[in-house]
Every structure is written in structure tokens, then in C-alpha cells.
Amino acid sequence: MADIDLLPRNDFSRRIIHLDMDAFYASVEMRDRPELANKAVVIAQDPRKTGGHGVIATANYRARKYGVGSAMAAAQAVKLIPAEELVFVEPDFAKYHRVSGQVHGLMHELTDQIESVALDEAYMDVTRSKIPGKSALELASYLQEQIFRQLHLTSSFGVSYNKFLAKMGSEYAKPFGRTYLAPDRVQDFLDRQEIKRFPGIGKKTQERLKEAGVLTGRDIRNYGLSRLLKDYKKSGYYMALHAYGIDLSPVQASRQRKSLGKERTFEPVIYDPDRADAYLKDFSQTVAAELKGRNLLARVVVLKVRDRNFKTITRRQQIQPTSDPEVFYQLAKELLAREPEFLAEGIRLLGLSAGELEEKHYQEISLFADE
Ligand SMILES: [Mg+2]
């Protein structure tokens, strides 16, 4: 029996898009700070100020040309990039969350079937999209254009009939590209890919495969299912599935983040109630904007406070599902007012988060069911 007949049957009826923002954090900073044009931008604390510590969150394409990338020690960037080009930018995650929320808002124009993998990466199932009569590729083009026009950022897309292929496609397209893998093109495309392009094949396994003469997707198929299973166990099984373009995993829109929040550390500590108040207001607005961007409502508000002596508390309050910043702010203020000793001691950390999140759509549907 042929290997393909032993594997699960592919489902060609689905329409899946994988979106990946290009060098996301770095692109946001370059957009907002024109002085970064023509610089090699590295998002990390400057290791020359931290005594050599720190890890790179991401780097723009110019920096990547020098071999610098995410998860590398920031000190490496100093060695690899000429000083006159190199700029370190401290990450501003609150901002990236905000922009990610805006991107999600645009995605929701197409579908609510969205699985977010990271701030800059998501799968969408557009088999039944909100914009009828458009192909998945047309929807991806539309979204790419909207992101560029409205947010001035570039993104890459892969379009196919499953998540694995959609992701292979967006990676292939990078930056600012689109790849559509139609069923009749998939096998040829996969056969030509180097093994390092396939997900789940670590460095060590790559070495082992290379020693066995397995360099491409085609070589994986030729190696054969029984040998893959024998030599690589479960990961061999996935190699076989992927080499044939098979992935039946659904886009899991319900895999939402359970909470969403903002916090800040103060050094020196703060004693001024008006300052604490101003931060709570700011946090409320940031959290609310992100919820709205993601089409979510919160059922609980959580305040976190730490004093000068590191005594930390969290206080929760249930609410009617909402994304109203005023509700968050008033509640947070009340919760803080009940703990006067923290301001007296001095506040070292203040945080506000929204929890028990749910899809606005679900909320609408379940209200409907109650009537
Ligand atoms: Mg990305």
C-alpha cells in the first residue's frame, strides 16, 4: 500500500489564511520614528547600558542582513552591525498590543474565526467569510491592503486549505508578499522545500536527516512512512503528514487569551493619589482599546498593587460583560481606594487587567438565546 493511503485524508474544502506581520515591533517603531529610516533597528535594551545583558525581541530587515535576529543576545548586535547604522530601541509592548488590536479589528471584517498565535501572527478560517463572493486570496489581498493603508505596516500572507500550508506560504512570501498554494500545486511546492522549512524539525533532527541524505520534502516522502515512524517516532509521523501537505487541525477561535492587561513599575515609588489615578485611567483606555480591537468583552476587572516592601495584592471584581474604559477605570479606582495603606507605604507597581474574556459575538448570541 502507498504511504499516502495510510495517512489521514486531506480536506480540500477549507479556506485558511495565515497572516504574519513583517518584522512587527521593528516596523511599528520605524513607522512612528522617521529618524530610524536607513538604520539597522534592533528591538532590545542597549547592552552598552545594561552591562551586556538583554535579548533581542526582533530586528528590522536591514539588521537581519548582518545576521542579527530574534532571541539572540543583544550584545551580538553590537559585534555584527557597524556602529553608525545600529540603533537599539527599547520594546514598548503596550504599543505593540495596541497595534495588534487594530490589526485584529481589520481581520474581524473578514471573519470571527481567528486563532491568534502571537501579537503579529494569526490564522483565519474564511471558508464562510463575512464578505461573500470573494476568494480566500482576494480576501488576503484586501486585508494586506487595508493594513498597509490604515496602519502603514506591511504583512505577508499564505493561503491554502489548511493551517500548515498557509503558514508555509506566508513564510515563503516574506516580506510583503502573498503565496496561494492551490491543491494541484502543493505537492510540487513541498517537494522543493528544504527540510528546515518544515515546522517541528529541530536542529538535531535536521542533522540526522541530512546524514541520511534527506534534504527536501521530496526526500522525506522517499524515505518512506515506515522508516520515518521507526527512526523518528511521533515526529516522523508529522514529517510524513507535512511532506504530503496534510493537516486537519481546526482554526481554534476559542483559544483566546484569558486576560489582557497593563502594568507598570515605579522607581521611585509613588505616593500621590492623583498620579496613581492617572495611570489607572491610562491603563483602562489601553485595555479597552485592545478589547474592542479584538471584539472581546471582559467579565472581570483585576487590580494589582505592590508596595515599597514588595507586598503584593490582587483584587477582582465581577462585572457585566463590557469593554467600556470608564467602567474599568471607576472600578479600579474603587478597588485601590479600599487599600489606602499601599499609597501610604508607596506604590512600586500598579496593574489593571480585564479577565474572563469572551467573544462579543458569543455574548450577542447567548443574550438572544435567553430571551
Ligand atoms: Mg512576524
mmCIF file of C-alpha atoms and ligand atoms in Angstrom:
data_model
loop_
_atom_site.group_PDB
_atom_site.id
_atom_site.type_symbol
_atom_site.label_atom_id
_atom_site.label_comp_id
_atom_site.label_asym_id
_atom_site.label_seq_id
_atom_site.Cartn_x
_atom_site.Cartn_y
_atom_site.Cartn_z
ATOM 1 C CA MET A 1 0.000 0.000 0.000
ATOM 2 C CA ALA A 2 1.264 3.517 -0.827
ATOM 3 C CA ASP A 3 2.163 5.785 2.112
ATOM 4 C CA ILE A 4 -0.466 8.354 1.143
ATOM 5 C CA ASP A 5 -3.191 5.720 1.562
ATOM 6 C CA LEU A 6 -2.106 5.047 5.140
ATOM 7 C CA LEU A 7 -2.321 8.699 6.145
ATOM 8 C CA PRO A 8 -5.478 10.667 7.003
ATOM 9 C CA ARG A 9 -7.307 12.010 4.005
ATOM 10 C CA ASN A 10 -6.834 15.717 3.304
ATOM 11 C CA ASP A 11 -9.813 18.063 3.498
ATOM 12 C CA PHE A 12 -9.668 20.393 0.483
ATOM 13 C CA SER A 13 -12.877 22.234 1.285
ATOM 14 C CA ARG A 14 -11.475 24.662 3.844
ATOM 15 C CA ARG A 15 -10.076 28.149 3.072
ATOM 16 C CA ILE A 16 -7.357 29.152 5.518
ATOM 17 C CA ILE A 17 -5.288 32.332 5.636
ATOM 18 C CA HIS A 18 -2.129 32.762 7.707
ATOM 19 C CA LEU A 19 -1.174 36.366 8.433
ATOM 20 C CA ASP A 20 2.291 37.315 9.599
ATOM 21 C CA MET A 21 3.267 40.937 10.175
ATOM 22 C CA ASP A 22 6.732 41.705 8.786
ATOM 23 C CA ALA A 23 9.360 42.370 11.500
ATOM 24 C CA PHE A 24 6.431 43.630 13.547
ATOM 25 C CA TYR A 25 7.903 45.509 16.521
ATOM 26 C CA ALA A 26 10.679 46.997 14.414
ATOM 27 C CA SER A 27 8.228 48.048 11.689
ATOM 28 C CA VAL A 28 5.967 49.776 14.209
ATOM 29 C CA GLU A 29 8.937 51.733 15.588
ATOM 30 C CA MET A 30 10.163 52.678 12.098
ATOM 31 C CA ARG A 31 6.694 53.867 11.189
ATOM 32 C CA ASP A 32 6.483 56.051 14.297
ATOM 33 C CA ARG A 33 10.050 57.349 14.260
ATOM 34 C CA PRO A 34 11.205 58.648 10.873
ATOM 35 C CA GLU A 35 14.757 59.094 12.184
ATOM 36 C CA LEU A 36 15.082 55.297 12.119
ATOM 37 C CA ALA A 37 14.951 55.200 8.300
ATOM 38 C CA ASN A 38 18.128 53.671 6.842
ATOM 39 C CA LYS A 39 19.161 52.327 10.225
ATOM 40 C CA ALA A 40 19.619 48.763 11.407
ATOM 41 C CA VAL A 41 16.936 48.725 14.114
ATOM 42 C CA VAL A 42 17.231 46.224 16.947
ATOM 43 C CA ILE A 43 14.379 45.984 19.457
ATOM 44 C CA ALA A 44 16.175 45.360 22.754
ATOM 45 C CA GLN A 45 17.680 47.176 25.708
ATOM 46 C CA ASP A 46 21.000 48.688 24.696
ATOM 47 C CA PRO A 47 23.556 46.196 26.110
ATOM 48 C CA ARG A 48 26.110 49.009 26.417
ATOM 49 C CA LYS A 49 23.808 50.477 29.084
ATOM 50 C CA THR A 50 22.778 47.251 30.802
ATOM 51 C CA GLY A 51 26.266 45.829 31.221
ATOM 52 C CA GLY A 52 25.927 43.417 28.320
ATOM 53 C CA HIS A 53 22.577 41.903 29.304
ATOM 54 C CA GLY A 54 19.430 41.577 27.248
ATOM 55 C CA VAL A 55 17.906 39.599 24.440
ATOM 56 C CA ILE A 56 16.697 40.797 21.045
ATOM 57 C CA ALA A 57 12.896 40.809 20.625
ATOM 58 C CA THR A 58 13.160 41.420 16.895
ATOM 59 C CA ALA A 59 15.211 43.312 14.316
ATOM 60 C CA ASN A 60 14.369 45.035 11.049
ATOM 61 C CA TYR A 61 15.419 43.575 7.696
ATOM 62 C CA ARG A 62 18.485 45.770 7.464
ATOM 63 C CA ALA A 63 19.768 44.392 10.773
ATOM 64 C CA ARG A 64 18.904 40.848 9.700
ATOM 65 C CA LYS A 65 21.238 41.229 6.717
ATOM 66 C CA TYR A 66 24.070 41.297 9.251
ATOM 67 C CA GLY A 67 22.836 38.027 10.717
ATOM 68 C CA VAL A 68 21.031 39.544 13.696
ATOM 69 C CA GLY A 69 17.644 38.128 14.740
ATOM 70 C CA SER A 70 15.137 37.409 17.499
ATOM 71 C CA ALA A 71 16.197 35.610 20.689
ATOM 72 C CA MET A 72 19.884 36.445 20.094
ATOM 73 C CA ALA A 73 21.868 38.206 22.821
ATOM 74 C CA ALA A 74 21.713 41.966 22.292
ATOM 75 C CA ALA A 75 25.494 42.143 22.710
ATOM 76 C CA GLN A 76 25.831 40.177 19.436
ATOM 77 C CA ALA A 77 24.225 43.050 17.520
ATOM 78 C CA VAL A 78 26.996 45.373 18.708
ATOM 79 C CA LYS A 79 29.585 42.980 17.275
ATOM 80 C CA LEU A 80 27.836 42.313 13.968
ATOM 81 C CA ILE A 81 26.390 45.697 12.948
ATOM 82 C CA PRO A 82 28.503 48.783 12.095
ATOM 83 C CA ALA A 83 28.087 51.349 14.869
ATOM 84 C CA GLU A 84 26.880 54.127 12.529
ATOM 85 C CA GLU A 85 23.921 52.014 11.392
ATOM 86 C CA LEU A 86 22.931 50.340 14.648
ATOM 87 C CA VAL A 87 20.068 51.695 16.766
ATOM 88 C CA PHE A 88 18.662 49.921 19.804
ATOM 89 C CA VAL A 89 15.022 50.665 20.580
ATOM 90 C CA GLU A 90 13.550 49.644 23.912
ATOM 91 C CA PRO A 91 10.468 47.491 23.346
ATOM 92 C CA ASP A 92 7.123 49.161 24.015
ATOM 93 C CA PHE A 93 4.809 46.174 24.378
ATOM 94 C CA ALA A 94 1.784 48.274 25.311
ATOM 95 C CA LYS A 95 2.089 49.916 21.908
ATOM 96 C CA TYR A 96 2.531 46.601 20.066
ATOM 97 C CA HIS A 97 -0.542 45.235 21.843
ATOM 98 C CA ARG A 98 -2.486 48.276 20.732
ATOM 99 C CA VAL A 99 -1.413 47.944 17.098
ATOM 100 C CA SER A 100 -2.059 44.193 17.191
ATOM 101 C CA GLY A 101 -5.573 45.009 18.408
ATOM 102 C CA GLN A 102 -6.029 47.271 15.370
ATOM 103 C CA VAL A 103 -4.837 44.505 13.038
ATOM 104 C CA HIS A 104 -7.291 42.119 14.708
ATOM 105 C CA GLY A 105 -10.060 44.672 14.175
ATOM 106 C CA LEU A 106 -9.341 44.537 10.423
ATOM 107 C CA MET A 107 -9.235 40.726 10.467
ATOM 108 C CA HIS A 108 -12.671 40.666 12.062
ATOM 109 C CA GLU A 109 -14.019 42.405 8.933
ATOM 110 C CA LEU A 110 -13.377 39.094 7.153
ATOM 111 C CA THR A 111 -14.251 36.524 9.812
ATOM 112 C CA ASP A 112 -14.536 35.892 13.546
ATOM 113 C CA GLN A 113 -12.823 32.528 13.065
ATOM 114 C CA ILE A 114 -9.427 33.832 14.138
ATOM 115 C CA GLU A 115 -6.727 31.964 16.027
ATOM 116 C CA SER A 116 -4.050 34.332 17.311
ATOM 117 C CA VAL A 117 -0.654 32.704 17.650
ATOM 118 C CA ALA A 118 1.270 35.815 18.670
ATOM 119 C CA LEU A 119 0.824 39.582 18.522
ATOM 120 C CA ASP A 120 1.977 39.521 14.913
ATOM 121 C CA GLU A 121 0.613 36.218 13.691
ATOM 122 C CA ALA A 122 -2.819 34.639 13.233
ATOM 123 C CA TYR A 123 -4.802 32.049 11.308
ATOM 124 C CA MET A 124 -8.202 32.823 9.821
ATOM 125 C CA ASP A 125 -10.744 30.340 8.560
ATOM 126 C CA VAL A 126 -12.572 32.132 5.720
ATOM 127 C CA THR A 127 -14.436 29.100 4.385
ATOM 128 C CA ARG A 128 -17.555 31.098 5.250
ATOM 129 C CA SER A 129 -16.351 34.682 5.368
ATOM 130 C CA LYS A 130 -18.309 37.842 6.135
ATOM 131 C CA ILE A 131 -17.591 39.153 2.622
ATOM 132 C CA PRO A 132 -19.340 36.751 0.274
ATOM 133 C CA GLY A 133 -18.287 36.195 -3.329
ATOM 134 C CA LYS A 134 -14.570 36.749 -2.705
ATOM 135 C CA SER A 135 -11.938 34.039 -2.901
ATOM 136 C CA ALA A 136 -9.583 33.470 0.041
ATOM 137 C CA LEU A 137 -6.757 35.007 -1.982
ATOM 138 C CA GLU A 138 -8.836 38.101 -2.721
ATOM 139 C CA LEU A 139 -9.659 38.399 0.973
ATOM 140 C CA ALA A 140 -5.978 38.145 1.871
ATOM 141 C CA SER A 141 -5.111 40.845 -0.698
ATOM 142 C CA TYR A 142 -7.846 43.063 0.675
ATOM 143 C CA LEU A 143 -6.608 42.630 4.239
ATOM 144 C CA GLN A 144 -2.990 43.232 3.256
ATOM 145 C CA GLU A 145 -4.014 46.466 1.541
ATOM 146 C CA GLN A 146 -6.132 47.647 4.481
ATOM 147 C CA ILE A 147 -3.296 47.003 6.924
ATOM 148 C CA PHE A 148 -0.945 48.968 4.697
ATOM 149 C CA ARG A 149 -3.309 51.873 4.048
ATOM 150 C CA GLN A 150 -4.723 52.245 7.539
ATOM 151 C CA LEU A 151 -1.817 51.204 9.741
ATOM 152 C CA HIS A 152 1.131 51.821 7.381
ATOM 153 C CA LEU A 153 2.601 48.403 8.052
ATOM 154 C CA THR A 154 3.471 45.524 5.741
ATOM 155 C CA SER A 155 2.373 41.947 6.240
ATOM 156 C CA SER A 156 2.710 38.604 4.494
ATOM 157 C CA PHE A 157 0.048 36.028 3.729
ATOM 158 C CA GLY A 158 -0.234 32.377 2.961
ATOM 159 C CA VAL A 159 -3.481 30.983 1.620
ATOM 160 C CA SER A 160 -4.393 27.333 1.290
ATOM 161 C CA TYR A 161 -6.716 24.598 2.557
ATOM 162 C CA ASN A 162 -5.031 24.010 5.920
ATOM 163 C CA LYS A 163 -3.045 25.822 8.604
ATOM 164 C CA PHE A 164 0.269 24.120 7.946
ATOM 165 C CA LEU A 165 0.245 25.041 4.240
ATOM 166 C CA ALA A 166 -0.995 28.565 4.907
ATOM 167 C CA LYS A 167 1.963 29.088 7.255
ATOM 168 C CA MET A 168 4.446 27.601 4.806
ATOM 169 C CA GLY A 169 3.008 30.034 2.263
ATOM 170 C CA SER A 170 3.351 33.189 4.358
ATOM 171 C CA GLU A 171 6.918 32.314 5.252
ATOM 172 C CA TYR A 172 7.713 31.775 1.596
ATOM 173 C CA ALA A 173 6.214 35.157 0.731
ATOM 174 C CA LYS A 174 8.068 37.297 3.265
ATOM 175 C CA PRO A 175 8.252 40.289 3.297
ATOM 176 C CA PHE A 176 5.100 41.973 1.910
ATOM 177 C CA GLY A 177 4.055 39.032 -0.216
ATOM 178 C CA ARG A 178 1.309 36.505 -0.717
ATOM 179 C CA THR A 179 1.502 32.835 -1.582
ATOM 180 C CA TYR A 180 -1.504 30.845 -2.677
ATOM 181 C CA LEU A 181 -0.993 27.109 -2.543
ATOM 182 C CA ALA A 182 -3.708 25.543 -4.681
ATOM 183 C CA PRO A 183 -4.295 21.797 -4.219
ATOM 184 C CA ASP A 184 -2.668 20.932 -7.553
ATOM 185 C CA ARG A 185 0.481 22.942 -6.723
ATOM 186 C CA VAL A 186 1.022 21.730 -3.181
ATOM 187 C CA GLN A 187 2.985 18.538 -3.784
ATOM 188 C CA ASP A 188 5.430 20.171 -6.157
ATOM 189 C CA PHE A 189 5.925 23.097 -3.762
ATOM 190 C CA LEU A 190 6.544 20.855 -0.747
ATOM 191 C CA ASP A 191 8.870 18.552 -2.665
ATOM 192 C CA ARG A 192 11.164 21.501 -3.377
ATOM 193 C CA GLN A 193 11.272 22.862 0.210
ATOM 194 C CA GLU A 194 14.364 22.284 2.320
ATOM 195 C CA ILE A 195 13.715 20.279 5.496
ATOM 196 C CA LYS A 196 14.477 23.297 7.713
ATOM 197 C CA ARG A 197 11.362 24.970 6.283
ATOM 198 C CA PHE A 198 9.108 22.291 7.770
ATOM 199 C CA PRO A 199 7.760 23.007 11.261
ATOM 200 C CA GLY A 200 8.735 20.770 14.152
ATOM 201 C CA ILE A 201 12.049 19.575 12.738
ATOM 202 C CA GLY A 202 14.672 20.737 15.246
ATOM 203 C CA LYS A 203 18.355 21.331 14.623
ATOM 204 C CA LYS A 204 19.422 17.873 15.799
ATOM 205 C CA THR A 205 16.839 16.085 13.686
ATOM 206 C CA GLN A 206 17.890 18.190 10.700
ATOM 207 C CA GLU A 207 21.459 16.963 11.148
ATOM 208 C CA ARG A 208 20.337 13.345 11.391
ATOM 209 C CA LEU A 209 18.158 13.672 8.312
ATOM 210 C CA LYS A 210 20.991 15.275 6.343
ATOM 211 C CA GLU A 211 23.322 12.441 7.239
ATOM 212 C CA ALA A 212 20.705 10.066 5.864
ATOM 213 C CA GLY A 213 20.585 12.123 2.653
ATOM 214 C CA VAL A 214 17.190 13.676 3.402
ATOM 215 C CA LEU A 215 17.398 17.313 2.305
ATOM 216 C CA THR A 216 13.980 18.224 0.887
ATOM 217 C CA GLY A 217 10.297 17.450 1.203
ATOM 218 C CA ARG A 218 10.623 15.020 -1.667
ATOM 219 C CA ASP A 219 13.385 13.194 0.198
ATOM 220 C CA ILE A 220 11.099 12.858 3.247
ATOM 221 C CA ARG A 221 8.463 11.179 1.084
ATOM 222 C CA ASN A 222 11.051 8.911 -0.493
ATOM 223 C CA TYR A 223 12.399 7.943 2.923
ATOM 224 C CA GLY A 224 9.021 6.333 3.448
ATOM 225 C CA LEU A 225 6.447 6.270 6.218
ATOM 226 C CA SER A 226 7.553 3.032 7.888
ATOM 227 C CA ARG A 227 11.172 4.176 8.204
ATOM 228 C CA LEU A 228 10.088 7.627 9.389
ATOM 229 C CA LEU A 229 7.984 6.006 12.120
ATOM 230 C CA LYS A 230 10.742 3.598 13.086
ATOM 231 C CA ASP A 231 13.547 6.187 13.168
ATOM 232 C CA TYR A 232 11.718 9.317 14.315
ATOM 233 C CA LYS A 233 8.591 8.048 16.112
ATOM 234 C CA LYS A 234 5.913 10.698 16.504
ATOM 235 C CA SER A 235 7.897 13.449 14.827
ATOM 236 C CA GLY A 236 8.429 11.069 11.899
ATOM 237 C CA TYR A 237 4.667 10.757 11.620
ATOM 238 C CA TYR A 238 4.301 14.536 11.420
ATOM 239 C CA MET A 239 7.118 14.750 8.880
ATOM 240 C CA ALA A 240 5.174 12.336 6.690
ATOM 241 C CA LEU A 241 1.912 14.265 7.118
ATOM 242 C CA HIS A 242 3.592 17.534 6.280
ATOM 243 C CA ALA A 243 5.540 16.137 3.337
ATOM 244 C CA TYR A 244 2.156 15.245 1.840
ATOM 245 C CA GLY A 245 0.571 18.552 2.851
ATOM 246 C CA ILE A 246 -1.833 17.024 5.349
ATOM 247 C CA ASP A 247 -3.089 18.961 8.380
ATOM 248 C CA LEU A 248 -6.598 18.593 9.713
ATOM 249 C CA SER A 249 -6.251 20.823 12.799
ATOM 250 C CA PRO A 250 -9.009 23.428 13.035
ATOM 251 C CA VAL A 251 -8.601 27.170 13.425
ATOM 252 C CA GLN A 252 -9.381 27.490 17.121
ATOM 253 C CA ALA A 253 -11.085 30.812 17.567
ATOM 254 C CA SER A 254 -11.918 29.932 21.164
ATOM 255 C CA ARG A 255 -8.262 29.707 22.112
ATOM 256 C CA GLN A 256 -8.481 33.261 23.338
ATOM 257 C CA ARG A 257 -6.203 34.823 25.827
ATOM 258 C CA LYS A 258 -7.913 34.544 29.188
ATOM 259 C CA SER A 259 -6.966 38.016 30.270
ATOM 260 C CA LEU A 260 -5.476 41.162 28.960
ATOM 261 C CA GLY A 261 -3.826 43.874 30.972
ATOM 262 C CA LYS A 262 -1.304 46.570 31.522
ATOM 263 C CA GLU A 263 1.007 47.216 34.443
ATOM 264 C CA ARG A 264 3.877 49.454 35.320
ATOM 265 C CA THR A 265 6.665 49.543 37.858
ATOM 266 C CA PHE A 266 7.583 52.791 39.592
ATOM 267 C CA GLU A 267 11.076 53.697 40.642
ATOM 268 C CA PRO A 268 10.970 55.714 42.859
ATOM 269 C CA VAL A 269 7.674 54.541 44.345
ATOM 270 C CA ILE A 270 4.633 56.829 44.123
ATOM 271 C CA TYR A 271 2.645 58.345 46.984
ATOM 272 C CA ASP A 272 0.479 60.757 45.037
ATOM 273 C CA PRO A 273 -3.128 59.509 44.634
ATOM 274 C CA ASP A 274 -3.633 61.699 41.571
ATOM 275 C CA ARG A 275 -0.700 60.070 39.823
ATOM 276 C CA ALA A 276 -1.972 56.588 40.637
ATOM 277 C CA ASP A 277 -5.339 57.696 39.364
ATOM 278 C CA ALA A 278 -3.902 58.987 36.097
ATOM 279 C CA TYR A 279 -2.194 55.636 35.485
ATOM 280 C CA LEU A 280 -5.388 53.724 36.145
ATOM 281 C CA LYS A 281 -7.157 55.920 33.628
ATOM 282 C CA ASP A 282 -4.446 55.305 31.041
ATOM 283 C CA PHE A 283 -4.448 51.540 31.669
ATOM 284 C CA SER A 284 -8.246 51.429 31.379
ATOM 285 C CA GLN A 285 -8.126 53.110 27.999
ATOM 286 C CA THR A 286 -5.363 50.861 26.663
ATOM 287 C CA VAL A 287 -7.079 47.679 27.822
ATOM 288 C CA ALA A 288 -10.465 48.804 26.491
ATOM 289 C CA ALA A 289 -8.992 49.711 23.088
ATOM 290 C CA GLU A 290 -7.406 46.303 22.781
ATOM 291 C CA LEU A 291 -10.599 44.500 23.769
ATOM 292 C CA LYS A 292 -12.525 46.473 21.166
ATOM 293 C CA GLY A 293 -9.908 45.700 18.525
ATOM 294 C CA ARG A 294 -10.241 42.006 19.281
ATOM 295 C CA ASN A 295 -14.013 42.102 19.512
ATOM 296 C CA LEU A 296 -13.918 40.926 23.135
ATOM 297 C CA LEU A 297 -15.769 41.747 26.325
ATOM 298 C CA ALA A 298 -14.499 41.292 29.881
ATOM 299 C CA ARG A 299 -16.449 39.830 32.796
ATOM 300 C CA VAL A 300 -13.952 40.701 35.484
ATOM 301 C CA VAL A 301 -11.605 43.558 36.345
ATOM 302 C CA VAL A 302 -8.416 42.851 38.275
ATOM 303 C CA LEU A 303 -6.308 45.401 40.097
ATOM 304 C CA LYS A 304 -2.770 44.531 41.114
ATOM 305 C CA VAL A 305 -0.781 46.628 43.573
ATOM 306 C CA ARG A 306 2.680 46.196 45.057
ATOM 307 C CA ASP A 307 4.095 48.420 47.749
ATOM 308 C CA ARG A 308 7.604 49.585 48.520
ATOM 309 C CA ASN A 309 8.225 46.419 50.590
ATOM 310 C CA PHE A 310 7.055 44.144 47.778
ATOM 311 C CA LYS A 311 3.798 43.298 49.488
ATOM 312 C CA THR A 312 1.524 42.445 46.552
ATOM 313 C CA ILE A 313 -2.214 42.022 46.300
ATOM 314 C CA THR A 314 -4.705 41.415 43.509
ATOM 315 C CA ARG A 315 -8.351 42.423 43.869
ATOM 316 C CA ARG A 316 -11.026 41.186 41.465
ATOM 317 C CA GLN A 317 -14.494 42.438 40.721
ATOM 318 C CA GLN A 318 -17.116 40.725 38.535
ATOM 319 C CA ILE A 319 -18.916 42.959 36.036
ATOM 320 C CA GLN A 320 -21.498 42.743 33.310
ATOM 321 C CA PRO A 321 -19.575 41.921 30.123
ATOM 322 C CA THR A 322 -18.155 45.154 28.730
ATOM 323 C CA SER A 323 -15.235 46.858 27.034
ATOM 324 C CA ASP A 324 -16.094 50.304 28.406
ATOM 325 C CA PRO A 325 -12.943 52.107 29.682
ATOM 326 C CA GLU A 326 -14.990 54.200 32.114
ATOM 327 C CA VAL A 327 -16.300 51.049 33.848
ATOM 328 C CA PHE A 328 -12.762 49.677 34.181
ATOM 329 C CA TYR A 329 -11.447 52.970 35.472
ATOM 330 C CA GLN A 330 -14.159 53.583 38.079
ATOM 331 C CA LEU A 331 -13.841 50.029 39.398
ATOM 332 C CA ALA A 332 -10.065 50.108 39.561
ATOM 333 C CA LYS A 333 -10.243 53.409 41.414
ATOM 334 C CA GLU A 334 -12.692 51.956 43.935
ATOM 335 C CA LEU A 335 -10.601 48.848 44.449
ATOM 336 C CA LEU A 336 -7.497 50.928 45.066
ATOM 337 C CA ALA A 337 -9.349 53.257 47.477
ATOM 338 C CA ARG A 338 -10.127 50.201 49.636
ATOM 339 C CA GLU A 339 -6.392 49.633 50.159
ATOM 340 C CA PRO A 340 -5.190 53.012 51.489
ATOM 341 C CA GLU A 341 -2.081 51.540 53.162
ATOM 342 C CA PHE A 342 -0.474 50.957 49.760
ATOM 343 C CA LEU A 343 -0.360 54.642 48.903
ATOM 344 C CA ALA A 344 0.863 55.336 52.405
ATOM 345 C CA GLU A 345 3.726 52.880 52.003
ATOM 346 C CA GLY A 346 4.402 53.952 48.436
ATOM 347 C CA ILE A 347 3.322 52.054 45.321
ATOM 348 C CA ARG A 348 6.002 50.193 43.433
ATOM 349 C CA LEU A 349 3.743 48.524 40.882
ATOM 350 C CA LEU A 350 0.267 49.137 39.585
ATOM 351 C CA GLY A 351 -1.599 46.940 37.137
ATOM 352 C CA LEU A 352 -5.029 46.644 35.648
ATOM 353 C CA SER A 353 -6.324 43.705 33.694
ATOM 354 C CA ALA A 354 -9.556 42.524 32.164
ATOM 355 C CA GLY A 355 -10.341 38.851 32.588
ATOM 356 C CA GLU A 356 -12.843 36.127 31.695
ATOM 357 C CA LEU A 357 -12.875 37.422 28.156
ATOM 358 C CA GLU A 358 -15.437 36.319 25.672
ATOM 359 C CA GLU A 359 -16.247 36.978 22.055
ATOM 360 C CA LYS A 360 -18.684 39.799 21.602
ATOM 361 C CA HIS A 361 -20.469 37.681 19.056
ATOM 362 C CA TYR A 362 -20.905 34.858 21.549
ATOM 363 C CA GLN A 363 -22.291 37.353 24.029
ATOM 364 C CA GLU A 364 -24.835 38.576 21.471
ATOM 365 C CA ILE A 365 -25.862 35.037 20.576
ATOM 366 C CA SER A 366 -26.266 33.918 24.200
ATOM 367 C CA LEU A 367 -28.316 37.013 25.093
ATOM 368 C CA PHE A 368 -30.530 36.150 22.180
ATOM 369 C CA ALA A 369 -30.929 32.610 23.493
ATOM 370 C CA ASP A 370 -32.002 33.928 26.924
ATOM 371 C CA GLU A 371 -34.941 35.896 25.521
HETATM 372 MG MG MG B 1 6.132 38.265 12.088
#
